CSV table of C-alpha atoms in Angstrom, one decimal:
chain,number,residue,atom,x,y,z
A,161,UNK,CA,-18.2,-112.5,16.1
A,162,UNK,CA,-19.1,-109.4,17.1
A,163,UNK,CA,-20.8,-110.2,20.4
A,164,UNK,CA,-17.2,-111.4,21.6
A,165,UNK,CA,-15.2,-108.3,20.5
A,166,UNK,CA,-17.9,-106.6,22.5
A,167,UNK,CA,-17.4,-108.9,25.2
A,168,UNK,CA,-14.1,-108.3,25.5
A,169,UNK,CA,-14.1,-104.7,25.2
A,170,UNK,CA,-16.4,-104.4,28.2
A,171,UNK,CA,-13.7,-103.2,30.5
A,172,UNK,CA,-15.5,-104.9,34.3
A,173,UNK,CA,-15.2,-107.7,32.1
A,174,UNK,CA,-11.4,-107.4,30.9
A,175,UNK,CA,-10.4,-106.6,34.6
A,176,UNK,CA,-12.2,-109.6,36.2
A,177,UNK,CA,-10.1,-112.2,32.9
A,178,UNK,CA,-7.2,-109.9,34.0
A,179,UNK,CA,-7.4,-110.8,37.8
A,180,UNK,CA,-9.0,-114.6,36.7
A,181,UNK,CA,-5.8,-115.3,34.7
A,182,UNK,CA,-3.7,-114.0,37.8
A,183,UNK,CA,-4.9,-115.9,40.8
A,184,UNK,CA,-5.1,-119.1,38.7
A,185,UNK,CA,-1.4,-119.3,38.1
A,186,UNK,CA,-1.0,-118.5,41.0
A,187,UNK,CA,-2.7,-121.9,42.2
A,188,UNK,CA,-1.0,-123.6,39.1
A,189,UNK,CA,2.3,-122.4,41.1
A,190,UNK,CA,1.1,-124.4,43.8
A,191,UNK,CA,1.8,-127.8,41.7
A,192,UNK,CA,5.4,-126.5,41.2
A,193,UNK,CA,5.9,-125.5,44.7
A,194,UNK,CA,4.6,-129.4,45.7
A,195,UNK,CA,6.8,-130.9,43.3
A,196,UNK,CA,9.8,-128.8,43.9
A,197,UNK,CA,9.4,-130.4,47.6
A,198,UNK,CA,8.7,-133.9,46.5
A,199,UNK,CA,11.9,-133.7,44.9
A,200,UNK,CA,14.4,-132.2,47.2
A,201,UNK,CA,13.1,-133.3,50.1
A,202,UNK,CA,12.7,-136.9,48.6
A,203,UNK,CA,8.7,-137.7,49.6
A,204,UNK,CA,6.8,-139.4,47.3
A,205,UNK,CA,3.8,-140.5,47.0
A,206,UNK,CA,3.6,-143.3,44.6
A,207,UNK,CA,6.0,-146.2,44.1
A,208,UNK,CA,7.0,-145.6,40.2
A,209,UNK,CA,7.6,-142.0,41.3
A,210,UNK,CA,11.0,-142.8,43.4
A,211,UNK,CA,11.6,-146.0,41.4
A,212,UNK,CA,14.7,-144.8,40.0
A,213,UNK,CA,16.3,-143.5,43.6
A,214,UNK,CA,17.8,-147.4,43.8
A,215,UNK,CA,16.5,-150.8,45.8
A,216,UNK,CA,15.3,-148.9,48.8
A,217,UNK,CA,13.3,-146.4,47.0
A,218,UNK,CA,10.3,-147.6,49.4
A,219,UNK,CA,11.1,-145.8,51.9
A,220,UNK,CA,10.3,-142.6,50.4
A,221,UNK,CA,6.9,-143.4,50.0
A,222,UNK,CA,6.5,-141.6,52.8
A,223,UNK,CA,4.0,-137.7,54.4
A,224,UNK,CA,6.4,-134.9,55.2
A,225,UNK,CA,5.4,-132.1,57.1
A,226,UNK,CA,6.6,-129.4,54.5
A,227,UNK,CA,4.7,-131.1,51.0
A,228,UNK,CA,1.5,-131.6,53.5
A,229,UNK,CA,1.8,-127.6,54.4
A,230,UNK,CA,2.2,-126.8,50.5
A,231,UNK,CA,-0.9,-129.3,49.8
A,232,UNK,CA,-3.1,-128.0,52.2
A,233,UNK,CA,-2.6,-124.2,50.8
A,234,UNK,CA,-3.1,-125.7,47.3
A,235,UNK,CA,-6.2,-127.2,48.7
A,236,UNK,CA,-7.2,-124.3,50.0
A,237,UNK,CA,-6.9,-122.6,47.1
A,238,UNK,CA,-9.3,-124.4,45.0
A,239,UNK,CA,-11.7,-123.9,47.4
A,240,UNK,CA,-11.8,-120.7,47.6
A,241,UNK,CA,-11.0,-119.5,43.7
A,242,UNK,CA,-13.8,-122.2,42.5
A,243,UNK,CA,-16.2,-119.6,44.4
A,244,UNK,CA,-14.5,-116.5,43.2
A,245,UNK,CA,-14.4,-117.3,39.3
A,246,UNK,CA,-17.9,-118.8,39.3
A,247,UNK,CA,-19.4,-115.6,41.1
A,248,UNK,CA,-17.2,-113.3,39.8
A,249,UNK,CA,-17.9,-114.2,36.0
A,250,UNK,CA,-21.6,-113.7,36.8
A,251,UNK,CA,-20.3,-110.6,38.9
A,252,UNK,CA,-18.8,-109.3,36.1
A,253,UNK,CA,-21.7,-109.8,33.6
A,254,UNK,CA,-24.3,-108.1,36.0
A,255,UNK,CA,-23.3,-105.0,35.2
A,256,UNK,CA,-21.9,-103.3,38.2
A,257,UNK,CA,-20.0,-100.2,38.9
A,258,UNK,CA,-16.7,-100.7,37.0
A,259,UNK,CA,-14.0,-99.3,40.4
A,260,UNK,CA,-16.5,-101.0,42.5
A,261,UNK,CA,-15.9,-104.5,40.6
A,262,UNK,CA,-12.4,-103.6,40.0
A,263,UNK,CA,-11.9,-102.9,43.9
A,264,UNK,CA,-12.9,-106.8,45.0
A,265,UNK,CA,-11.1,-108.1,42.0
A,266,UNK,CA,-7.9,-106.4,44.0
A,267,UNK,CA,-8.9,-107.2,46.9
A,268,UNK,CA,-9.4,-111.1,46.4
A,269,UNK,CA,-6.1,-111.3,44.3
A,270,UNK,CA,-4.3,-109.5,47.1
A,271,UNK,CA,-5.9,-111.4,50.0
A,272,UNK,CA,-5.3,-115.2,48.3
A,273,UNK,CA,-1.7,-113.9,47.2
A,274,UNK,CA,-1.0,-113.1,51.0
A,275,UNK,CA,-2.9,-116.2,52.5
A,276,UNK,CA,-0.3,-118.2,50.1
A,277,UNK,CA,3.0,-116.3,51.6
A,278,UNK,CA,1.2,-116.8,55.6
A,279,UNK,CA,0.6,-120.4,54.6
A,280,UNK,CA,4.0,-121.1,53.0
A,281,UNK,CA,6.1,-119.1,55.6
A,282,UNK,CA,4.5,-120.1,57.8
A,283,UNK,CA,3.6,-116.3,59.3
A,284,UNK,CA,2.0,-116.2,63.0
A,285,UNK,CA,-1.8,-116.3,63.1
A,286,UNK,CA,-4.0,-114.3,62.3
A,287,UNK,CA,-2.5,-113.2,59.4
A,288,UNK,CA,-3.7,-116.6,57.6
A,289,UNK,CA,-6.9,-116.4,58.9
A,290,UNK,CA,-7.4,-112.5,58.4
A,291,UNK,CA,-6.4,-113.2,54.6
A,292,UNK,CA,-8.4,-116.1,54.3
A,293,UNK,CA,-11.6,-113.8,55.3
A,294,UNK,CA,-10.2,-110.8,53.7
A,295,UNK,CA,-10.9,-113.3,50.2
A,296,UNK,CA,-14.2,-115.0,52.2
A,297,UNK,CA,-15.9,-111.3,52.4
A,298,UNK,CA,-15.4,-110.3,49.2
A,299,UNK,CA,-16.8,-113.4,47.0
A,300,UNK,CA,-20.1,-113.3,49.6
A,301,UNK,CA,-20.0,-109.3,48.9
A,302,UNK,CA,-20.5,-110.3,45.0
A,303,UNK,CA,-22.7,-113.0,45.6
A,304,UNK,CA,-25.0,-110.8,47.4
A,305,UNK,CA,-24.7,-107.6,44.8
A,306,UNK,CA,-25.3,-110.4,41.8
A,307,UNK,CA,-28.4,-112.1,43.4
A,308,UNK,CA,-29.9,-108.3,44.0
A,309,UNK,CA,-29.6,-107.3,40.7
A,310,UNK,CA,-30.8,-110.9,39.1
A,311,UNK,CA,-32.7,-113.3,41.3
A,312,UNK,CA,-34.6,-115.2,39.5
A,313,UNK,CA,-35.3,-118.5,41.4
B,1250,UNK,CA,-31.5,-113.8,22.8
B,1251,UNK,CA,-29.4,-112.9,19.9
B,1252,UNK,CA,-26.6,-112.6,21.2
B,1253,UNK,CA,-26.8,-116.2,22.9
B,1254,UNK,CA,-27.1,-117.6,19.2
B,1255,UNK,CA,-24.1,-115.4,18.0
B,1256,UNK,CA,-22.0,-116.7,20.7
B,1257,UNK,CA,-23.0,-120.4,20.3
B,1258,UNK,CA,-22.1,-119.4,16.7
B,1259,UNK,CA,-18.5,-118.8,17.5
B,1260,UNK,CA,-16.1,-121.6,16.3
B,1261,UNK,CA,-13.9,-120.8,19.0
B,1262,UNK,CA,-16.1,-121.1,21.8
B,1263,UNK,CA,-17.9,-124.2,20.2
B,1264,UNK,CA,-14.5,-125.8,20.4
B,1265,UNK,CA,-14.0,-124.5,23.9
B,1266,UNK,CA,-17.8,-125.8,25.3
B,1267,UNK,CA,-17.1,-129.4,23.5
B,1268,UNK,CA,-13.5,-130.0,24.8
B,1269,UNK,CA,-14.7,-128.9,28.2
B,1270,UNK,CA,-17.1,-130.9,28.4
B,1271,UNK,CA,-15.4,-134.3,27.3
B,1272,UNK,CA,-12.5,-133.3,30.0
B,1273,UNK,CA,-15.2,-132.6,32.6
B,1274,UNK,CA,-16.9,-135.7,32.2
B,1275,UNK,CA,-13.8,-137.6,32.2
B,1276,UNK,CA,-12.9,-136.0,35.6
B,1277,UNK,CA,-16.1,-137.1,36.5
B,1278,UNK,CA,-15.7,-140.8,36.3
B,1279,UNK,CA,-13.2,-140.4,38.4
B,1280,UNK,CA,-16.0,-140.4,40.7
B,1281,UNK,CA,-17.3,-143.7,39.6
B,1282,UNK,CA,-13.9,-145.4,39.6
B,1283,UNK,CA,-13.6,-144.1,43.2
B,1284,UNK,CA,-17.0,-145.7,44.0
B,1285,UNK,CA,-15.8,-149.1,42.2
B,1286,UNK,CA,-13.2,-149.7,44.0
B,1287,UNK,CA,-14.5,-148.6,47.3
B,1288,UNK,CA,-17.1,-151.2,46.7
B,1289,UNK,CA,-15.3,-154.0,45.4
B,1290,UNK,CA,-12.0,-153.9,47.9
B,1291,UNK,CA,-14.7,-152.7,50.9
B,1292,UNK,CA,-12.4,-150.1,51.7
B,1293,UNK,CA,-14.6,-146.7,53.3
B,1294,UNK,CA,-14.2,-143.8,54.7
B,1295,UNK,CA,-17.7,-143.3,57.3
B,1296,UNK,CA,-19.5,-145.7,58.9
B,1297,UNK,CA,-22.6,-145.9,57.4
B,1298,UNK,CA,-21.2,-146.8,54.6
B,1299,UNK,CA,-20.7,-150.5,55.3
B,1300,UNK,CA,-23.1,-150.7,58.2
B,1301,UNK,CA,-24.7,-153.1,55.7
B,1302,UNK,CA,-22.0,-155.4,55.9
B,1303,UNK,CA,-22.8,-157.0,59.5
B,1304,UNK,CA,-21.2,-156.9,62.8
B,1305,UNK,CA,-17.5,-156.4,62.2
B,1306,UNK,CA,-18.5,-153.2,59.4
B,1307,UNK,CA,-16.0,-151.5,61.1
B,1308,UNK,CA,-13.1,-153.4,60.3
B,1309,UNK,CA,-13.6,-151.9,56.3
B,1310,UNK,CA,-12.9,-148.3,57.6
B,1311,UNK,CA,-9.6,-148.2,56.5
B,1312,UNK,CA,-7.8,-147.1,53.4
B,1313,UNK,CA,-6.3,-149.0,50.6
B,1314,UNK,CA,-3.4,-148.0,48.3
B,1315,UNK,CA,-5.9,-148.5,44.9
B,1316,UNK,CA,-8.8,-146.0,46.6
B,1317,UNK,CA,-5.6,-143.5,47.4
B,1318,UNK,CA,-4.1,-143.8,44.2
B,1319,UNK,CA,-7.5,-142.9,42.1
B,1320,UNK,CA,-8.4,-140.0,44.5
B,1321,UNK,CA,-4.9,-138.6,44.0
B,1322,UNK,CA,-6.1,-138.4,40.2
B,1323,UNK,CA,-8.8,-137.2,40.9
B,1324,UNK,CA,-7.6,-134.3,43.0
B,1325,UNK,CA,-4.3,-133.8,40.5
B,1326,UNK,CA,-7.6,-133.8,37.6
B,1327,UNK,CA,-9.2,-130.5,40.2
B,1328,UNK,CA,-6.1,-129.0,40.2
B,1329,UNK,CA,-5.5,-129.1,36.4
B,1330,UNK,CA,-8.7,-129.0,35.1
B,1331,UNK,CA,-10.1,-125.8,37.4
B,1332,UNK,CA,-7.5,-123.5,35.5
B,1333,UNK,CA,-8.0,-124.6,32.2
B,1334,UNK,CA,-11.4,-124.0,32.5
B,1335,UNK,CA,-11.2,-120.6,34.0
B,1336,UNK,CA,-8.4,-119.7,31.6
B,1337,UNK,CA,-9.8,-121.5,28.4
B,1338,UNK,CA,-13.1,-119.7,28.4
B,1339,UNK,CA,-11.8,-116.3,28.7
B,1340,UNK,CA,-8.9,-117.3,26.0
B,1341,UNK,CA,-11.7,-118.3,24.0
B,1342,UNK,CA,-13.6,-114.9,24.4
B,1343,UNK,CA,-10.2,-113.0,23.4
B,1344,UNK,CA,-11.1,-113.5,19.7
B,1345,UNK,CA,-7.8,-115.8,19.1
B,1346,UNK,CA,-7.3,-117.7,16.0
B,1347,UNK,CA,-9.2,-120.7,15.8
B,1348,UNK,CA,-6.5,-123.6,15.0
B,1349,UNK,CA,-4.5,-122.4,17.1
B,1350,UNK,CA,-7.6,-122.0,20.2
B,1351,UNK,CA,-8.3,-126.1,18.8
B,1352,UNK,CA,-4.6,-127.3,19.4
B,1353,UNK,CA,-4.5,-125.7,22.8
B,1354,UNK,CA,-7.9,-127.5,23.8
B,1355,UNK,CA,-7.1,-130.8,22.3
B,1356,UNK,CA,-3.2,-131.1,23.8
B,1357,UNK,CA,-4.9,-130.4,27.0
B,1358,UNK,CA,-8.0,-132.9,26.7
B,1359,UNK,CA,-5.3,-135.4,25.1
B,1360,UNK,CA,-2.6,-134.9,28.0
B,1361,UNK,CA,-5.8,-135.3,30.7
B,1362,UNK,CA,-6.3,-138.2,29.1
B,1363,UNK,CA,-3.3,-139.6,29.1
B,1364,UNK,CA,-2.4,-138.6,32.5
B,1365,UNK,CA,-5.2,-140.2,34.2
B,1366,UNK,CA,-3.8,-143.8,32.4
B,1367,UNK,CA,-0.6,-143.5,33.3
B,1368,UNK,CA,-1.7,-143.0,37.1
B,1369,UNK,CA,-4.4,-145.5,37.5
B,1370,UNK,CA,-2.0,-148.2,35.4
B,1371,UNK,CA,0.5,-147.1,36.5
B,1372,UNK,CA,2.6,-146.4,33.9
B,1373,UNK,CA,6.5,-145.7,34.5
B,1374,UNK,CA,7.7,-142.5,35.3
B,1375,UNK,CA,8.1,-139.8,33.2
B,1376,UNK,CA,4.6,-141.1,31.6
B,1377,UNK,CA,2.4,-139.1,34.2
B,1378,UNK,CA,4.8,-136.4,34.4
B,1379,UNK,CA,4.8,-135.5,31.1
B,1380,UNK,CA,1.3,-135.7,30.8
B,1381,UNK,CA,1.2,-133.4,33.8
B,1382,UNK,CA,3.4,-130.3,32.4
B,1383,UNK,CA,1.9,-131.0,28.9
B,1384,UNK,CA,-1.4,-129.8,30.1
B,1385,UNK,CA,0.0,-127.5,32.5
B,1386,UNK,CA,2.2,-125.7,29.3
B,1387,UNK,CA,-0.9,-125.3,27.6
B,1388,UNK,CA,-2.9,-123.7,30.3
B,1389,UNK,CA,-0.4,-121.5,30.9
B,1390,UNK,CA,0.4,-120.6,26.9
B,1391,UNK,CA,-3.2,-119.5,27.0
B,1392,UNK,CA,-2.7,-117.6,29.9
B,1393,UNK,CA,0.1,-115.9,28.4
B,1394,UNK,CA,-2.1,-115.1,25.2
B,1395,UNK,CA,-5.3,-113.8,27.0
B,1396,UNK,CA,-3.2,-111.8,29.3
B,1397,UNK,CA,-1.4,-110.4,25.9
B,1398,UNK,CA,-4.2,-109.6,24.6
B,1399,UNK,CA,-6.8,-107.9,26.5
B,1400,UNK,CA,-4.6,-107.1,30.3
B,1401,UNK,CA,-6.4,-104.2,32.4
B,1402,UNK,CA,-5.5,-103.5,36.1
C,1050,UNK,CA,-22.3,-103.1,26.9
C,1051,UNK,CA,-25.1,-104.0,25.1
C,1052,UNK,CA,-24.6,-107.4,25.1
C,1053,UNK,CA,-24.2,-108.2,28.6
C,1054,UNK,CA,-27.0,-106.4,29.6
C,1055,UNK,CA,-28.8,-108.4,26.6
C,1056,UNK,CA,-26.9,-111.6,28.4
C,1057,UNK,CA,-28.4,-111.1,32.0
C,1058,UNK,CA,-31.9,-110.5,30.5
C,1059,UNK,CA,-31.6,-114.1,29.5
C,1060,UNK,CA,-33.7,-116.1,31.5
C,1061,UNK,CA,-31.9,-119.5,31.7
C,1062,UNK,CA,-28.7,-117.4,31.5
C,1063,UNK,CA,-30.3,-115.6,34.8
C,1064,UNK,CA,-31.5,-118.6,36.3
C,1065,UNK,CA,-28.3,-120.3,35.9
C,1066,UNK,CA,-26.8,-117.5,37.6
C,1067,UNK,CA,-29.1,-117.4,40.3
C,1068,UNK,CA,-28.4,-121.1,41.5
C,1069,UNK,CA,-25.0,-121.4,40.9
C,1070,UNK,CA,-24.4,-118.2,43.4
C,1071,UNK,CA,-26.6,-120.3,45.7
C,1072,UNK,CA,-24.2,-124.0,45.4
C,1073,UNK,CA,-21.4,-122.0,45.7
C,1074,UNK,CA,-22.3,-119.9,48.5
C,1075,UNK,CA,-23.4,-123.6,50.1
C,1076,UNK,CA,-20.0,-124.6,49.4
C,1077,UNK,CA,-18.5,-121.9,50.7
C,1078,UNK,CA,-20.2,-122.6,54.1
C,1079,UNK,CA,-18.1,-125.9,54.6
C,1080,UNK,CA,-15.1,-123.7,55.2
C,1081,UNK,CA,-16.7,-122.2,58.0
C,1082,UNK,CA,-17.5,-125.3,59.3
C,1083,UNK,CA,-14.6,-127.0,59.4
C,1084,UNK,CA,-13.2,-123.7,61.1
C,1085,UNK,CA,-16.0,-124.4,64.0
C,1086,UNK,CA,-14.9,-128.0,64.8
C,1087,UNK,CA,-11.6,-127.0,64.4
C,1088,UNK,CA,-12.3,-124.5,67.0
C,1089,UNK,CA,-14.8,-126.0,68.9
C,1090,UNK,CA,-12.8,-129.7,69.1
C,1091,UNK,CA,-9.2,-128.1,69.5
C,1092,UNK,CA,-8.4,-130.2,66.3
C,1093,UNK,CA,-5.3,-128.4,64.3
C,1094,UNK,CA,-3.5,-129.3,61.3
C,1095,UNK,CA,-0.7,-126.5,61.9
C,1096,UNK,CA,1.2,-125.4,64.4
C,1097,UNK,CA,0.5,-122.0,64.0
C,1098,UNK,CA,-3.0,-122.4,64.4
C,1099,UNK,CA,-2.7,-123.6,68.1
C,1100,UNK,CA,0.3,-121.6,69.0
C,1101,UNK,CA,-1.7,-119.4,71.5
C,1102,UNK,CA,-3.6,-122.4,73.5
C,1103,UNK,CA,-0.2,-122.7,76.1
C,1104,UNK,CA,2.9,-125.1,76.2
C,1105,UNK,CA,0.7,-128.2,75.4
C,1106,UNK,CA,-0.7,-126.7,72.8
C,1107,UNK,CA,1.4,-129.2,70.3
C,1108,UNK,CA,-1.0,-132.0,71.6
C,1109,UNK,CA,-3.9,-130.0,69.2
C,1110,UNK,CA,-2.1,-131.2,66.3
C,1111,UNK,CA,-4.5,-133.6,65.4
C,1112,UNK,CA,-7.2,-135.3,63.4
C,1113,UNK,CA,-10.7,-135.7,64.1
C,1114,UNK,CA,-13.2,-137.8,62.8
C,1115,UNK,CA,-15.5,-135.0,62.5
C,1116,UNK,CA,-13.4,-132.4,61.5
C,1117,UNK,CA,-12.7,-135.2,58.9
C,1118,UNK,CA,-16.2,-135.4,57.9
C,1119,UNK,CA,-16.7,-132.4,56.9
C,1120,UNK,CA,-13.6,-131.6,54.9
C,1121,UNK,CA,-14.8,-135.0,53.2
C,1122,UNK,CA,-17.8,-133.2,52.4
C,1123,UNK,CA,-16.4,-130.0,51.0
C,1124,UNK,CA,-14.0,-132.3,48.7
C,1125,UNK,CA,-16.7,-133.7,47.4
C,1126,UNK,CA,-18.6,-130.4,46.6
C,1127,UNK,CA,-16.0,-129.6,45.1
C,1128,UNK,CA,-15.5,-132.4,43.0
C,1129,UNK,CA,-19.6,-132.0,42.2
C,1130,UNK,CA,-20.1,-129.0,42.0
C,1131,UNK,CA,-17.0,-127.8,39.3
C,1132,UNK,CA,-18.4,-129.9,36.8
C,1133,UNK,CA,-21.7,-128.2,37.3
C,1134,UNK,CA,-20.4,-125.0,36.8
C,1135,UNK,CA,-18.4,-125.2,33.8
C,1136,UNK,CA,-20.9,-127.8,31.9
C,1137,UNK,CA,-24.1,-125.6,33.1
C,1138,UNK,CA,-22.5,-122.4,31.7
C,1139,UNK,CA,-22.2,-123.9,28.7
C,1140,UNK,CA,-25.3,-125.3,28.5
C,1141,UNK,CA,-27.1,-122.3,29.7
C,1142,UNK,CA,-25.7,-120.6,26.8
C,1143,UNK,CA,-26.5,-123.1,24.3
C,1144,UNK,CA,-30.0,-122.1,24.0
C,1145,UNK,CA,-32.2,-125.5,25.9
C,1146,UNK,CA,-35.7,-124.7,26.9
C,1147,UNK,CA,-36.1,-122.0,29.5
C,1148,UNK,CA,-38.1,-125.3,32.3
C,1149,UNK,CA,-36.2,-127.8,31.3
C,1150,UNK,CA,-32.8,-125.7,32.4
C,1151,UNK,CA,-34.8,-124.6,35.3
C,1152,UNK,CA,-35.6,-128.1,36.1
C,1153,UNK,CA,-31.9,-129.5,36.4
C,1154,UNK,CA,-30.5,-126.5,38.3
C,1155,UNK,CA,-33.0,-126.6,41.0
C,1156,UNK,CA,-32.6,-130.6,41.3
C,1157,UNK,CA,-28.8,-130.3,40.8
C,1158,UNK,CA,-28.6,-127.9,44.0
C,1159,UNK,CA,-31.1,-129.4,46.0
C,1160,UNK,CA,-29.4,-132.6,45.5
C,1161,UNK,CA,-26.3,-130.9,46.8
C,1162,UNK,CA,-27.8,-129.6,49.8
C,1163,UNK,CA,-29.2,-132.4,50.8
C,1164,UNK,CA,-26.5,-134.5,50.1
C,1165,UNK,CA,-24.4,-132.0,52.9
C,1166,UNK,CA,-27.6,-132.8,55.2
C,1167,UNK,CA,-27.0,-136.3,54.7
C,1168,UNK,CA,-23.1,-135.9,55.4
C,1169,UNK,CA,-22.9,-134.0,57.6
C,1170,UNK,CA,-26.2,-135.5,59.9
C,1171,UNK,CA,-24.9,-138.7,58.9
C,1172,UNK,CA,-28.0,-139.7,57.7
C,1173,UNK,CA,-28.2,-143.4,57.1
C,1174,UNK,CA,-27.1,-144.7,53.4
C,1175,UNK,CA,-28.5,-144.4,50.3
C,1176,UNK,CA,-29.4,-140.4,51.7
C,1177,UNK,CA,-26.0,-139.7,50.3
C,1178,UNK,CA,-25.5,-142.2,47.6
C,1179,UNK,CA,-29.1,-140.9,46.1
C,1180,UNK,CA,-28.5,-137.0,46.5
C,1181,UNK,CA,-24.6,-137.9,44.7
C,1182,UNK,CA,-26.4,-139.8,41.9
C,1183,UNK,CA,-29.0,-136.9,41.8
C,1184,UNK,CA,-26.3,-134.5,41.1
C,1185,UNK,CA,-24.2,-136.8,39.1
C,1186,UNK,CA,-27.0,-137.7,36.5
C,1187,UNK,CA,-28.3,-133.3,36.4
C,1188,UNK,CA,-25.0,-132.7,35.0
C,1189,UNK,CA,-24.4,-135.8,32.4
C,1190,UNK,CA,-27.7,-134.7,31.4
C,1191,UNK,CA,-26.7,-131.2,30.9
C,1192,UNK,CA,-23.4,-132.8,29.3
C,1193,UNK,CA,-25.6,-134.4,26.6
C,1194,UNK,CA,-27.5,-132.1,25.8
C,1195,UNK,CA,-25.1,-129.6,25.0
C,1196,UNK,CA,-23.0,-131.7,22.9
C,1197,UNK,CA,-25.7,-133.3,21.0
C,1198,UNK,CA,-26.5,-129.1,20.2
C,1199,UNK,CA,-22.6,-127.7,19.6
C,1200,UNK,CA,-20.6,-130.6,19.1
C,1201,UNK,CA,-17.1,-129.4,17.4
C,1202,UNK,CA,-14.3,-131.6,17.4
């Protein structure tokens, strides 16, 4: 097992798990935030799930502004913290410049923690779309330092 | 490529690549059950589609409660499934014990599982939910662990 | 850090690298995208988004059947291309023959693109049902393959 210990004591590489493990409970939060709606505001999406609110559950089956707002940030989430753990991991296993990797790492947690607070708010524009691009730049910025260092096509 | 070997050696991450997969796959036939029942209720989502099916095609662009109910799986599977595999692999690179690494991976495979049953049954309520925050406990319990262990900011 | 520097001299781990920075960036174009019909179309799914196009500007709260298109697109990357990601990783570390890994990545994301071309185009079906299968297949086959080498239950 020694390969791992060294793995693991490769510090780009503990900062980028460090920063992983962050962002992703963030999104997992995401799931709690939906469902905290769901319940309160009384929107469901399936029949069994409201089948205990009495005989006319049905009409909760029903889209509410609010869970669709929380829904599309979730959404928006995966798609753009797929990119950052694929490219980071390989990021992080290229060998870069430890406060160089540890800068972006920041950055993207930062940006994606902001976009969720702009989303959820809702805060005026552009601050969504500046911290959606904020997170944007820095995944194409390690995409591009990874392929220099190890194209191989 | 020693180090390749070693790490394919592992227990741990042996464990962590099998149960992986499986719960990758299964998310994947989600896919294929989307496909079925697109196909067999003619329910679709772009015209050319069911420009096979003659002049009034356009009367099966609609959407159908069944088709709904499996891509809400499907996208509840994303949301679950992205963490775990994010999380799980650098859990399983922390050097943790390995029962302990293989009740983690198989509660969450397990509770997958389950979950995607109880939604496209559907089971009663709180079948799905359960299933939901049994694999969501799990991601985060190896969250907690990895971030325990090897934390760097 | 001798091992990751013993890691990224890997060739399939390199390769593997190489085109999954290249899906993922591909993926990450569908956000921009969307953002240009949204734009270009006046099509908004928040209020904040539209807030500066004038007292009307409610009337943008919309959907579009291209805007629509597109995010269809990016769901299904999404749903394509995590399973490639997590199951290729794996795979790539599992030690397979340096052409026959080559040989599914480049058909995996060439199957990908064009599937977007045949999206987003539309081009007539099976364009899209074909590239989907395409990918599909790559990854059961990379699925296979690595359990049939590390299977541990």
């Amino acid at each position: 097992m020694a390969n791992l210990t060294e793995l693991m004591k490769n510090e780009v590489f503990m900062a980028f798990a460090t920063y992983a493990t962050i962002v992703l409970s963030k999104m997992m939060f995401m799931s709690t935030a939906t469902a905290f709606y769901r319940l309160t505001k009384k929107v469901f999406a399936n029949p069994e799930d409201c089948s205990g609110l009495g005989e006319n559950a049905k009409k909760y089956l029903r889209t509410d502004e609010r869970v669709e707002r929380v829904r599309r940030a979730h959404l928006n989430d995966l798609e753009n913290i797929v990119p950052f753990l694929g490219i980071g991991l390989l990021y992080s296993l290229s060998g870069p410049d430890l406060s160089t990797a540890i800068l972006h790492f920041r950055l993207f947690v930062g940006a994606r923690i902001y976009h969720t607070i702009a989303y959820l708010t809702p805060l005026p524009q552009p601050n969504r779309a500046l911290a959606f691009f904020l997170g944007y730049g820095v995944t194409l910025s390690m995409a591009y330092r990874l392929l220099r260092s190890i194209l191989y096509l």
